[in-house]
Short mmCIF file of C-alpha atoms and ligand atoms in Angstrom, two decimals:
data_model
loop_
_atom_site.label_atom_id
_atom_site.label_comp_id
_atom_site.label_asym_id
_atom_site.label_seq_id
_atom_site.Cartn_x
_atom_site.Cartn_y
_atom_site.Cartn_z
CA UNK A 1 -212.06 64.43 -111.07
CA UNK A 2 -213.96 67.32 -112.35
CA UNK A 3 -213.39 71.14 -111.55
CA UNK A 4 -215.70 71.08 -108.84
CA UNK A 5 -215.79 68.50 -106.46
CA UNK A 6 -218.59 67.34 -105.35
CA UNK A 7 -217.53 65.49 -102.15
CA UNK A 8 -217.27 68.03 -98.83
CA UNK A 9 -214.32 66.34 -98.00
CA UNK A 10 -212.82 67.38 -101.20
CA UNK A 11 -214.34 71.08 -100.84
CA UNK A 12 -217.86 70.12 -102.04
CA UNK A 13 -221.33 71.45 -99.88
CA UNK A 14 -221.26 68.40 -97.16
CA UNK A 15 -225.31 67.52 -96.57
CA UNK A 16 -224.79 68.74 -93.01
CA UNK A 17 -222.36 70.83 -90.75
CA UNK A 18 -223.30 68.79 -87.47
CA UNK A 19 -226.28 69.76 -85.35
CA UNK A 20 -226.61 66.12 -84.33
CA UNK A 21 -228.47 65.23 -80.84
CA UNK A 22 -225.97 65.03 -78.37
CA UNK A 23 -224.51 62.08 -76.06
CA UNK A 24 -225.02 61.72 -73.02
CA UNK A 25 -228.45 63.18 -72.50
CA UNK A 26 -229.45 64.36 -69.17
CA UNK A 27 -232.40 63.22 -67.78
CA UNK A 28 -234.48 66.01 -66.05
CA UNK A 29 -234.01 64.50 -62.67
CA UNK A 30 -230.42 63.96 -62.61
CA UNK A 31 -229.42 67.13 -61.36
CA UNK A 32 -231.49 67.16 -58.05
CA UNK A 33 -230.53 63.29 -57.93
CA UNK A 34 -226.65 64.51 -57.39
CA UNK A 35 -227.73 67.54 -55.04
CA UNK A 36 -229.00 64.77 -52.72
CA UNK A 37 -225.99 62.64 -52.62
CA UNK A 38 -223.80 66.18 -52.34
CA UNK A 39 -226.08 66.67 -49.62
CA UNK A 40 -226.55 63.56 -47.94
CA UNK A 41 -223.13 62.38 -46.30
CA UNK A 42 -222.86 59.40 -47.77
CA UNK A 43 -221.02 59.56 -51.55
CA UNK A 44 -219.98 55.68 -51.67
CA UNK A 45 -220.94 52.33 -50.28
CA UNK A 46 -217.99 52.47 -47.55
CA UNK A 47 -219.25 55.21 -45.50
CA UNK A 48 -222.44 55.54 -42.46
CA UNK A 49 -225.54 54.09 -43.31
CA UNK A 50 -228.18 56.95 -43.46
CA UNK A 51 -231.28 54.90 -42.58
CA UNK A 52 -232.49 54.37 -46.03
CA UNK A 53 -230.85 52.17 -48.98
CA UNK A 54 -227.88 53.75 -50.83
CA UNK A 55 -228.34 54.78 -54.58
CA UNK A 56 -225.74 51.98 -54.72
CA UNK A 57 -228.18 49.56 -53.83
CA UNK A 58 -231.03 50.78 -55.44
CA UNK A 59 -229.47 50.68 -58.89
CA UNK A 60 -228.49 47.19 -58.39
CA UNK A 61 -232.10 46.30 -57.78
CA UNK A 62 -233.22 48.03 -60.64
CA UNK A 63 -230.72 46.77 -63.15
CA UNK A 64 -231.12 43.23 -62.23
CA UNK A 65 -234.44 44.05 -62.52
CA UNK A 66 -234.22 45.37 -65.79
CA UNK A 67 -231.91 42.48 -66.92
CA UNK A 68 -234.35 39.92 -65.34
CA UNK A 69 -231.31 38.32 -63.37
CA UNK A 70 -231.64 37.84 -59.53
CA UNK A 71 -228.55 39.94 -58.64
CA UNK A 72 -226.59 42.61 -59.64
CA UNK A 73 -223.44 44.09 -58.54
CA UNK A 74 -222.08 47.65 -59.32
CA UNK A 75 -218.46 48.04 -60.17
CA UNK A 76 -216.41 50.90 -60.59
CA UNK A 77 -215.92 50.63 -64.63
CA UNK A 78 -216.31 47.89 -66.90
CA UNK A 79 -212.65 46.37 -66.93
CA UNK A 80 -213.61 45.94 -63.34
CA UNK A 81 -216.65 44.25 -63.95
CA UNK A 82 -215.02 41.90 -65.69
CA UNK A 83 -212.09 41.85 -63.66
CA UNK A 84 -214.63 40.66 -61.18
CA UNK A 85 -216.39 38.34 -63.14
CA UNK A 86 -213.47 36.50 -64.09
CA UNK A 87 -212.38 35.79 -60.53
CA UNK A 88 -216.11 35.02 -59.37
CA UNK A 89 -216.11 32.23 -62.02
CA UNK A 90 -212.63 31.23 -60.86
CA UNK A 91 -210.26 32.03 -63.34
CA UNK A 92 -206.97 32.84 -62.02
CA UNK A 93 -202.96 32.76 -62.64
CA UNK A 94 -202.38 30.46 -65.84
CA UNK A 95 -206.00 30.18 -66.97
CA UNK A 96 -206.86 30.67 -70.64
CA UNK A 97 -209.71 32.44 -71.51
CA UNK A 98 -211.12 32.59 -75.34
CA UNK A 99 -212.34 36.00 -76.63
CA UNK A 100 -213.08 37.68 -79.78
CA UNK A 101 -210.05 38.81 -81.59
CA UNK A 102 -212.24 42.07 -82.20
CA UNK A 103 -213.32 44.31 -79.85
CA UNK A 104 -212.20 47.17 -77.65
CA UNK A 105 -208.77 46.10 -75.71
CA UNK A 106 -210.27 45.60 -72.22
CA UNK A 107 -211.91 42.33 -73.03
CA UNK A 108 -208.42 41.05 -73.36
CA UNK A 109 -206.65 43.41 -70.78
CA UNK A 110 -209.20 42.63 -68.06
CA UNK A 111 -208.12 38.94 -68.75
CA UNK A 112 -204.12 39.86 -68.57
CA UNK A 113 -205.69 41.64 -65.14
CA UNK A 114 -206.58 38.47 -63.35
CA UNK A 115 -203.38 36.83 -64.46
CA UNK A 116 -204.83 34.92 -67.28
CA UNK A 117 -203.73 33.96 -70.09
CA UNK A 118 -205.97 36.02 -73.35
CA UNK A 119 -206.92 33.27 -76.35
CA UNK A 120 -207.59 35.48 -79.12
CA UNK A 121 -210.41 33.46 -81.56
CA UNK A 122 -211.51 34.37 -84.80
CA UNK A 123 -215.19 36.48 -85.37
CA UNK A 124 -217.92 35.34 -87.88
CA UNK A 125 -217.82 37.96 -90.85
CA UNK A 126 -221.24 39.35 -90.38
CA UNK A 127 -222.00 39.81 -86.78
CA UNK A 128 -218.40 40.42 -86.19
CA UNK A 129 -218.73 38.28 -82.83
CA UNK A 130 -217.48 35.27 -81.65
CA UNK A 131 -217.14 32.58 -84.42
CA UNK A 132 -218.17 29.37 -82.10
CA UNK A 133 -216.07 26.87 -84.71
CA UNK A 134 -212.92 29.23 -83.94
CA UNK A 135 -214.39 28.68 -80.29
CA UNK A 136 -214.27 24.93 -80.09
CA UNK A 137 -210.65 25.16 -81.94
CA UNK A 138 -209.41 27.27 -79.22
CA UNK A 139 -210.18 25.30 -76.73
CA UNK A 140 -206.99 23.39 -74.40
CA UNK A 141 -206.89 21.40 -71.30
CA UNK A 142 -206.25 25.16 -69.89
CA UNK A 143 -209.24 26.71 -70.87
CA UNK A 144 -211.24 27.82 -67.86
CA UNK A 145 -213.94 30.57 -69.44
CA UNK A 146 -215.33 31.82 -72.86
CA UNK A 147 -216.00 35.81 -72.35
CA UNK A 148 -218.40 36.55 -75.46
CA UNK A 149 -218.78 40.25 -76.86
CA UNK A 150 -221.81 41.40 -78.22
CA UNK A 151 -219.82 44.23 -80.03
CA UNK A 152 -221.77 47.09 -81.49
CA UNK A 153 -224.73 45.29 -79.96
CA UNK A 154 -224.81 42.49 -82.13
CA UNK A 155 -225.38 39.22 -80.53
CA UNK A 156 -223.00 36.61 -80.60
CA UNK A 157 -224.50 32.95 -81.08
CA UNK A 158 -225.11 32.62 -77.61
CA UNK A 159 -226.81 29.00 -77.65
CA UNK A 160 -224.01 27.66 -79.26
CA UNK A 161 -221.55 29.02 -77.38
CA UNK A 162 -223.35 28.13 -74.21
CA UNK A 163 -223.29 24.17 -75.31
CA UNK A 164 -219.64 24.65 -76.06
CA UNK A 165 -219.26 25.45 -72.78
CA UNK A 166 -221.21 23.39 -70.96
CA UNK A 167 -219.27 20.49 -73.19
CA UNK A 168 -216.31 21.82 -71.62
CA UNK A 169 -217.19 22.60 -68.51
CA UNK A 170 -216.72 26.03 -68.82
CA UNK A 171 -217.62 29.46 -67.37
CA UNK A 172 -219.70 31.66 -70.38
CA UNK A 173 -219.48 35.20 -69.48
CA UNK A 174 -221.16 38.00 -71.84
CA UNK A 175 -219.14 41.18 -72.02
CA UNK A 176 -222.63 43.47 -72.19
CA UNK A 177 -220.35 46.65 -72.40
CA UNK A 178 -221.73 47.39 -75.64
CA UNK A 179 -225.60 45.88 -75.68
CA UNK A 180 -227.57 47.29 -72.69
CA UNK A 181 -231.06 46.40 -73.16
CA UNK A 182 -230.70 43.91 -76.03
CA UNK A 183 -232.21 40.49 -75.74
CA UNK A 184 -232.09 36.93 -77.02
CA UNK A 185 -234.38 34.47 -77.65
CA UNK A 186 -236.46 37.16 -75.53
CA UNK A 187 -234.27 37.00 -72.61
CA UNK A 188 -231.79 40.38 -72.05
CA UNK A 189 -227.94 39.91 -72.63
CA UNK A 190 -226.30 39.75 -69.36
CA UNK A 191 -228.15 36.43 -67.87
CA UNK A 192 -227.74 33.97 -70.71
CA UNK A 193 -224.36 32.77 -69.76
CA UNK A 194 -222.72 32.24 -65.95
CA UNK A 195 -222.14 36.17 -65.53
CA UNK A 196 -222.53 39.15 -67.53
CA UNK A 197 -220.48 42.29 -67.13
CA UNK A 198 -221.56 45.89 -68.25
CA UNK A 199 -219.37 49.11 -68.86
CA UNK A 200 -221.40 52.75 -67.90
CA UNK A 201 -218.19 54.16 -69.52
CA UNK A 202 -219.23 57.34 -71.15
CA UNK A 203 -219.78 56.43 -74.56
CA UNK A 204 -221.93 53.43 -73.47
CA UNK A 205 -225.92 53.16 -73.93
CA UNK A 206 -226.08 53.65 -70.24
CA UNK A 207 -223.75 55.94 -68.33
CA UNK A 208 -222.51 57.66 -65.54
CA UNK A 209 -219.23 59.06 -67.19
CA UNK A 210 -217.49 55.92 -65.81
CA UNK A 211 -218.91 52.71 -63.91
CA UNK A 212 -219.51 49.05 -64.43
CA UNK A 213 -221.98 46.42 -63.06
CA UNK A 214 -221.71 42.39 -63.14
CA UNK A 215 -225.19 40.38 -63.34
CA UNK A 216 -225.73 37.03 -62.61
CA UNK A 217 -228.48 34.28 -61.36
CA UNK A 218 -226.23 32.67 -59.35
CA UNK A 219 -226.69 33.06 -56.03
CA UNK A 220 -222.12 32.39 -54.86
CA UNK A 221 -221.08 33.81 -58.00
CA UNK A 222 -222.56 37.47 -57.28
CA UNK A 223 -221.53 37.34 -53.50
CA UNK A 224 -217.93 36.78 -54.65
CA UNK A 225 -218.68 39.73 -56.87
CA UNK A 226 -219.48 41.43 -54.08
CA UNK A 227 -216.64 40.85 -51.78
CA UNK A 228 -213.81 40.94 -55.30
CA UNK A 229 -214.83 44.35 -55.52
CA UNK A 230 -215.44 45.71 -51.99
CA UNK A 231 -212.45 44.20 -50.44
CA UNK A 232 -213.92 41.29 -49.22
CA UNK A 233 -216.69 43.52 -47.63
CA UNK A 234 -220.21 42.59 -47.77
CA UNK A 235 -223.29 44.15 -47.00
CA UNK A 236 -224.99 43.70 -43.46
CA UNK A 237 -228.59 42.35 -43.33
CA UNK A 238 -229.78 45.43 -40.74
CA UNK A 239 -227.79 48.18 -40.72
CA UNK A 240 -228.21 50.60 -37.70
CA UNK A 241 -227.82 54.41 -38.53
CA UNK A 242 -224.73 55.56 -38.14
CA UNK A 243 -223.22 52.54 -38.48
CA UNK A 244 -220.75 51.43 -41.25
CA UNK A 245 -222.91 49.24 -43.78
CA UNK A 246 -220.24 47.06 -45.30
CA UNK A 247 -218.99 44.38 -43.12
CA UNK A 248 -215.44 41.92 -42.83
CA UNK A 249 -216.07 38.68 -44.35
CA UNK A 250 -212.57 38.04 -46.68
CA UNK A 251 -214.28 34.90 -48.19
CA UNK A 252 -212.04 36.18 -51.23
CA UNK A 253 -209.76 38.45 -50.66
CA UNK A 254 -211.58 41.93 -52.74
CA UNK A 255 -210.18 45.41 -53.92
CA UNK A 256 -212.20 48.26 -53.90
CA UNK A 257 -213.95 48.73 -57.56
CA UNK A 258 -217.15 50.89 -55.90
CA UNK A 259 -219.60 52.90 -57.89
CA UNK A 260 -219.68 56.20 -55.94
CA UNK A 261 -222.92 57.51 -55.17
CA UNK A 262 -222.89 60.20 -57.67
CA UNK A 263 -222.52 57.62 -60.41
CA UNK A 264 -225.30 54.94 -58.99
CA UNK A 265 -227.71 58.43 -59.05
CA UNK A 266 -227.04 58.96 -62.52
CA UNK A 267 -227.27 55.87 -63.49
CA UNK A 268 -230.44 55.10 -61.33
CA UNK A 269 -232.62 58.23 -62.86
CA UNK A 270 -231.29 57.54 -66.35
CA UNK A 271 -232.10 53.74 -66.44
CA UNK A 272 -235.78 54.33 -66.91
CA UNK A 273 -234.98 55.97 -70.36
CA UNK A 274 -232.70 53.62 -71.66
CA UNK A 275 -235.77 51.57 -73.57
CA UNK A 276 -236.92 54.52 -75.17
CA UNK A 277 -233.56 55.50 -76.28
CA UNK A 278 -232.96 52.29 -77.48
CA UNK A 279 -236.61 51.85 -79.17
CA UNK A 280 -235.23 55.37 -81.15
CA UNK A 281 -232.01 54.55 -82.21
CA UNK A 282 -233.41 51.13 -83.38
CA UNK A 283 -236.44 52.67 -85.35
CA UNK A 284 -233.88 55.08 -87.16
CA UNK A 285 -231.23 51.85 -87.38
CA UNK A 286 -233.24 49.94 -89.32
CA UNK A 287 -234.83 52.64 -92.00
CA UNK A 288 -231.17 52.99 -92.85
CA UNK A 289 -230.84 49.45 -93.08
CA UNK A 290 -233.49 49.64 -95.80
CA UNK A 291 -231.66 51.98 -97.41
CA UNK A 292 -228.00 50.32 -97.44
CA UNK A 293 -229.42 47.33 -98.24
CA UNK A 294 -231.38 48.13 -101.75
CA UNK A 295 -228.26 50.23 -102.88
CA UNK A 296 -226.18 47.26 -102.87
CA UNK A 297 -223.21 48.97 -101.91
CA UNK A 298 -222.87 48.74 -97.89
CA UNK A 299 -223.87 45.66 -95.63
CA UNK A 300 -225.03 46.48 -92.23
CA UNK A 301 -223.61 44.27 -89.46
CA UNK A 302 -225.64 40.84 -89.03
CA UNK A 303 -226.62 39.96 -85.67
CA UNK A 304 -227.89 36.35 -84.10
CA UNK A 305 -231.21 35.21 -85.43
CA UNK A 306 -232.52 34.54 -81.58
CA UNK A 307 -232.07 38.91 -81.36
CA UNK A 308 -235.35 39.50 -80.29
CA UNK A 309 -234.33 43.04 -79.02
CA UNK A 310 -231.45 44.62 -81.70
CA UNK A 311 -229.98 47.37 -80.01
CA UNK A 312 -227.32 50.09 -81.07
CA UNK A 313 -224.23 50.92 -79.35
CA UNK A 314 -222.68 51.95 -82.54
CA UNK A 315 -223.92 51.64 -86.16
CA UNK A 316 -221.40 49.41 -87.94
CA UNK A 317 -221.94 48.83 -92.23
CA UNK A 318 -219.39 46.91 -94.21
CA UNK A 319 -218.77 48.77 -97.96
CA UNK A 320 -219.33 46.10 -100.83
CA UNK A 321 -216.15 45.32 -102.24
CA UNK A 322 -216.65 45.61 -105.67
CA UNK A 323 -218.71 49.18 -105.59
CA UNK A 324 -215.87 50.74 -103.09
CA UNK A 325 -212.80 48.59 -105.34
CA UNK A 326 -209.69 50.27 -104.81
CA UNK A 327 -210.62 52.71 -102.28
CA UNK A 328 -209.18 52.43 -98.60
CA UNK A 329 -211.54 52.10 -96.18
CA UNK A 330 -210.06 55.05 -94.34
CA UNK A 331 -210.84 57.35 -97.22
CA UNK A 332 -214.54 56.53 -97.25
CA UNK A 333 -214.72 57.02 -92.86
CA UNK A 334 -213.19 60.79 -93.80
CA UNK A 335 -215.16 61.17 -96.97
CA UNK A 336 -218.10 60.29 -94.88
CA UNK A 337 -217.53 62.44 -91.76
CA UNK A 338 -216.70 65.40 -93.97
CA UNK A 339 -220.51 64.85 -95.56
CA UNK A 340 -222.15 64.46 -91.89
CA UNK A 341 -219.55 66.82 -89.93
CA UNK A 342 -219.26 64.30 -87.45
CA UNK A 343 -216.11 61.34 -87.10
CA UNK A 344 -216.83 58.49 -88.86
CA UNK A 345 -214.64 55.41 -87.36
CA UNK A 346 -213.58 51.91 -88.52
CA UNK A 347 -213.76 49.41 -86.33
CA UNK A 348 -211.39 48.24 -83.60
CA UNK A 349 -208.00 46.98 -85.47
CA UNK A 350 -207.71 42.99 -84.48
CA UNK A 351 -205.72 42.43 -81.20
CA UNK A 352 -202.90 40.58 -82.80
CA UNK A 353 -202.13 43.82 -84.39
CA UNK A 354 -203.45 46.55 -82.21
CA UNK A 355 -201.42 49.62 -80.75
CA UNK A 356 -203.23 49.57 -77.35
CA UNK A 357 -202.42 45.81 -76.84
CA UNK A 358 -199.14 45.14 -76.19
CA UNK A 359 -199.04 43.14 -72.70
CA UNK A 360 -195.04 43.00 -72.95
CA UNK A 361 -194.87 46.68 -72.42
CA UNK A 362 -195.96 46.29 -68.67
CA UNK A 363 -193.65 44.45 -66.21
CA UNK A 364 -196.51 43.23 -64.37
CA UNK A 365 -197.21 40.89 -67.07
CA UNK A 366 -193.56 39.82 -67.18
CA UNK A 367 -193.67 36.64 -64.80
CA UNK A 368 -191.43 34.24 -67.01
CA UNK A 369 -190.82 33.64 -70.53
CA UNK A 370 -193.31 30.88 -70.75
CA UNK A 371 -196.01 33.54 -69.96
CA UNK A 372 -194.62 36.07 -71.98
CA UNK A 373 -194.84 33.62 -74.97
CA UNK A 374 -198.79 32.78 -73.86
CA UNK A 375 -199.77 36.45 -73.76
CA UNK A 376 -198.07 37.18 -76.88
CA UNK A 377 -200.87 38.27 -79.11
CA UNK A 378 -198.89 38.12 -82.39
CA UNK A 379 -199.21 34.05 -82.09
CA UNK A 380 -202.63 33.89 -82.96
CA UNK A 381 -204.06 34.13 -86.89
CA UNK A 382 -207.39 36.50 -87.14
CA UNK A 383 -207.97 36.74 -90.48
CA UNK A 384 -211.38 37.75 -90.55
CA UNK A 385 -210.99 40.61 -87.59
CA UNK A 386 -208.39 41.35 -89.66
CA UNK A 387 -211.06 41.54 -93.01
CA UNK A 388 -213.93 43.53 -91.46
CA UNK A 389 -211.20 46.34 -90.13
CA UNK A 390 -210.32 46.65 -94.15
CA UNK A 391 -214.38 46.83 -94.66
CA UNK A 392 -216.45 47.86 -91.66
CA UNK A 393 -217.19 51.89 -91.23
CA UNK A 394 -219.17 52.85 -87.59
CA UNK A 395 -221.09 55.67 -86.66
CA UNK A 396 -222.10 56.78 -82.91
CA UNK A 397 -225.25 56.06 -81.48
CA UNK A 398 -226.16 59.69 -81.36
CA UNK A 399 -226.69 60.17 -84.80
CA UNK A 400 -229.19 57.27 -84.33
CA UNK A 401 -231.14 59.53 -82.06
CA UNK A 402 -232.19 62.04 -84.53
CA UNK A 403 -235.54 62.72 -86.55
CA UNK A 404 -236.48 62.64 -89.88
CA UNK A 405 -234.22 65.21 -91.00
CA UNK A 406 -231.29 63.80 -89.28
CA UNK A 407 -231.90 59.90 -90.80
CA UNK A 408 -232.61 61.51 -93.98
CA UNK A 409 -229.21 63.42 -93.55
CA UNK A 410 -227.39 60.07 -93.10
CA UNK A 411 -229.14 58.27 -96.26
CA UNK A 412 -227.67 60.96 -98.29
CA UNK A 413 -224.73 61.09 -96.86
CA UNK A 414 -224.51 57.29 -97.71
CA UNK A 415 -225.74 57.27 -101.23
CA UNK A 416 -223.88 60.68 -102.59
CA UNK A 417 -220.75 58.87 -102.04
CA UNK A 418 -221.67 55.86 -103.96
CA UNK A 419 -222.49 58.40 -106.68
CA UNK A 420 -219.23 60.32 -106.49
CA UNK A 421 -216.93 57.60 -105.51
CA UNK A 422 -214.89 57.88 -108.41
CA UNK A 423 -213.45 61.11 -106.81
CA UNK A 424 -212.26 59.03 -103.78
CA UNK A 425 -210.72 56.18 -106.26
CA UNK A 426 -208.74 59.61 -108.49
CA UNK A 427 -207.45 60.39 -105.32
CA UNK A 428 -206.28 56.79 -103.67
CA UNK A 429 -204.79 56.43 -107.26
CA UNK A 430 -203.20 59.68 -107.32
CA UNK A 431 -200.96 58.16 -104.27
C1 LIG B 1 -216.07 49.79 -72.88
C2 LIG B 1 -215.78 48.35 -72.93
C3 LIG B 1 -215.09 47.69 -71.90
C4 LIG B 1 -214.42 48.40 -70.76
O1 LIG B 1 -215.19 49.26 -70.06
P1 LIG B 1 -214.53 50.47 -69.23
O2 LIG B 1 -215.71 51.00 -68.47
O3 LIG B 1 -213.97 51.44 -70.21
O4 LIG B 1 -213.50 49.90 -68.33
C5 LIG B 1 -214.93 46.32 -71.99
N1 LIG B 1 -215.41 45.63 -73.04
C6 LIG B 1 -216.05 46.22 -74.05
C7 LIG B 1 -216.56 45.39 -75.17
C8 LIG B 1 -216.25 47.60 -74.05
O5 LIG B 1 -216.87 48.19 -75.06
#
């Protein structure tokens, strides 16, 4: 290394001291929107009917609508959405259910949640979703449900998988937590499988600070959604005023996982700008695309060819393993952040091997050894979760929200630490 470093996180001038858009953004409406349900008398679904549809309701209308599915139904956060879609689709005590080996822990946790058993499969290495061949291999005589994760908004192979599953006569449920708005062969994520299940957790493309939602077409599946997470509630057909709107019917047994009010008005005023948000971020996505791409040295994250809407929860880029040889991945993610004054993550670490997954820490999950054997995670081989958490850097969607300046911020950012990389490899070497 030289006197003077050139890097910021070695002391250098970083090409920006954040300034970045922030996340969430408010819509102008919201405010009033929560004054009225402060106001009203009437903050959740269990409570008086006022004489006019809850904001409950009228979210659910408009995100089916927006999903093109018939129904929709609004859960408290997204493990309960899937919590809920799990049990609509029947999967109970013993059941196995594949998922991606990588992704955030509440695809498998939700799973654990219901009493099933979590089947850890292997990812393909550039969308970083479901690999269906790891799919089929997973598959027993146990096997009730394939949950697919469209992680960082990349599609999994969604037509294969579905054929799998119809093969096998199993439920296909898309984990939408992280792909609000995208599509597939020009139909939106959500509806392609039996049920798809959405997180509104704050970080998500959509959000109310926390909440959920399930989707489906299918006319029993959604009114067991309804009932699993309204204890066994549903709605009457003419409500009086006055009068308490949800009703005893116990076709399942439910728990309550309600969206309050306050989160269905958030959500309802700020679903109208989720397309624009998402035509933004993908606009800036795919300029920097351009520019990873022609420097040979990072490889943005693949996603199905059906995509026919890419969205962006996060921005995820694999570093070429030649031009970053030597150099943890880690280094580059602080190198990085230091340049951009923001925190620059890798992606999830695989769930044989993951901190936040360890389902013989609870005593909930403890119902005899031969379960406690099942749900042991470090039985399963993920070698290619395990390969794109040595090479896959992510940035937030915010930064994706920026104009010219920012993107141009970001390409710099990029390429000035392809230029000064040998700084990073003195130091990794040094250790
Ligand atoms: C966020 C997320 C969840 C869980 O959602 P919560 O609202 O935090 O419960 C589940 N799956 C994926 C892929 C997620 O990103």
């Amino acid at each position: 290394m030289g006197l003077m470093p050139a890097l910021a996180l070695f002391g250098g001038k970083p090409i920006r001291q954040g300034g970045w858009p922030c996340w969430p953004q408010v819509g102008p409406r919201v405010a009033a929107r929560l004054e009225e349900v402060l106001a009203s008398g009437r903050w959740t679904i269990s409570a008086p009917y006022l004489g006019h549809p809850s904001f409950e309701q009228r979210f659910a209308a408009a995100f089916a609508g927006f999903c093109g599915t018939r129904y929709c139904v609004p859960t408290a956060s997204g493990t309960a959405s899937l919590m809920v879609a799990l049990e609509a689709c029947g999967v109970g005590a013993g059941d196995e259910v594949i998922i991606p080996g990588l992704t955030w822990v509440a695809s498998a946790s939700a799973v654990l949640g219901v009493n099933a058993v979590p089947i850890l499969a292997d990812i393909d290495p550039d969308t970083l979703c479901l690999d269906p061949r790891a799919v089929e291999a997973a598959i027993s005589s146990r096997t009730r449900a394939i949950c697919a994760v469209h992680l960082f908004s990349a599609l999994a192979e969604l037509s294969q998988l579905t054929a799998i599953a119809r093969r096998h006569g199993l439920a296909l449920i898309e984990d939408c937590s992280q792909a609000h708005g995208a599509a597939y062969a020009g139909k939106r994520v959500g509806g392609l499988g039996a049920i798809g299940a959405f997180s509104m957790q704050h970080n998500k493309l959509l959000t109310s600070g926390e909440g959920g939602a399930v989707v489906t077409n299918d006319e029993d599946l959604a009114r067991q959604a309804a009932q699993l997470r309204a204890d066994g509630r549903l709605f009457r057909p003419k409500p009086l005023e006055g009068q308490l709107e949800l009703v005893p019917v116990g076709e399942p047994m439910g728990s309550n996982r309600c969206l309050s009010e306050f989160q269905a008005a958030v959500l309802l005023e700020s679903l109208p700008d989720l397309t624009r948000l998402n035509g933004r971020r993908a606009e800036n996505a795919g300029e920097l695309d351009s520019v990873l791409v022609s420097s040979g040295a990072y490889h943005p994250q693949q996603t199905s060819q059906a995509t026919t809407i890419r969205t962006y929860y996060k921005y995820a880029f694999a570093l070429d393993p030649e031009t970053f040889e030597d150099i943890p991945v880690r280094k580059v993610a602080d190198a990085l952040g230091a340049e951009l004054g923001v925190i620059v993550e890798r992606t999830y670490p695989p769930l044989n091997d993951n901190v936040l997954y360890q389902p013989a820490s609870r005593r909930r999950f403890q119902l005899n050894d031969e379960h406690l054997k099942r749900i042991d995670p470090s039985r399963f081989a993920l070698p290619e979760c395990r390969k794109a958490h040595e090479r896959f850097l992510t940035l937030h969607h915010r930064l994706l929200l920026g104009g010219p300046d920012e993107l141009r911020a970001l390409q710099y950012a990029l390429i000035k630490l392809v230029e000064h990389r040998e700084e990073l490899r003195a130091v990794a070497a040094a250790r």
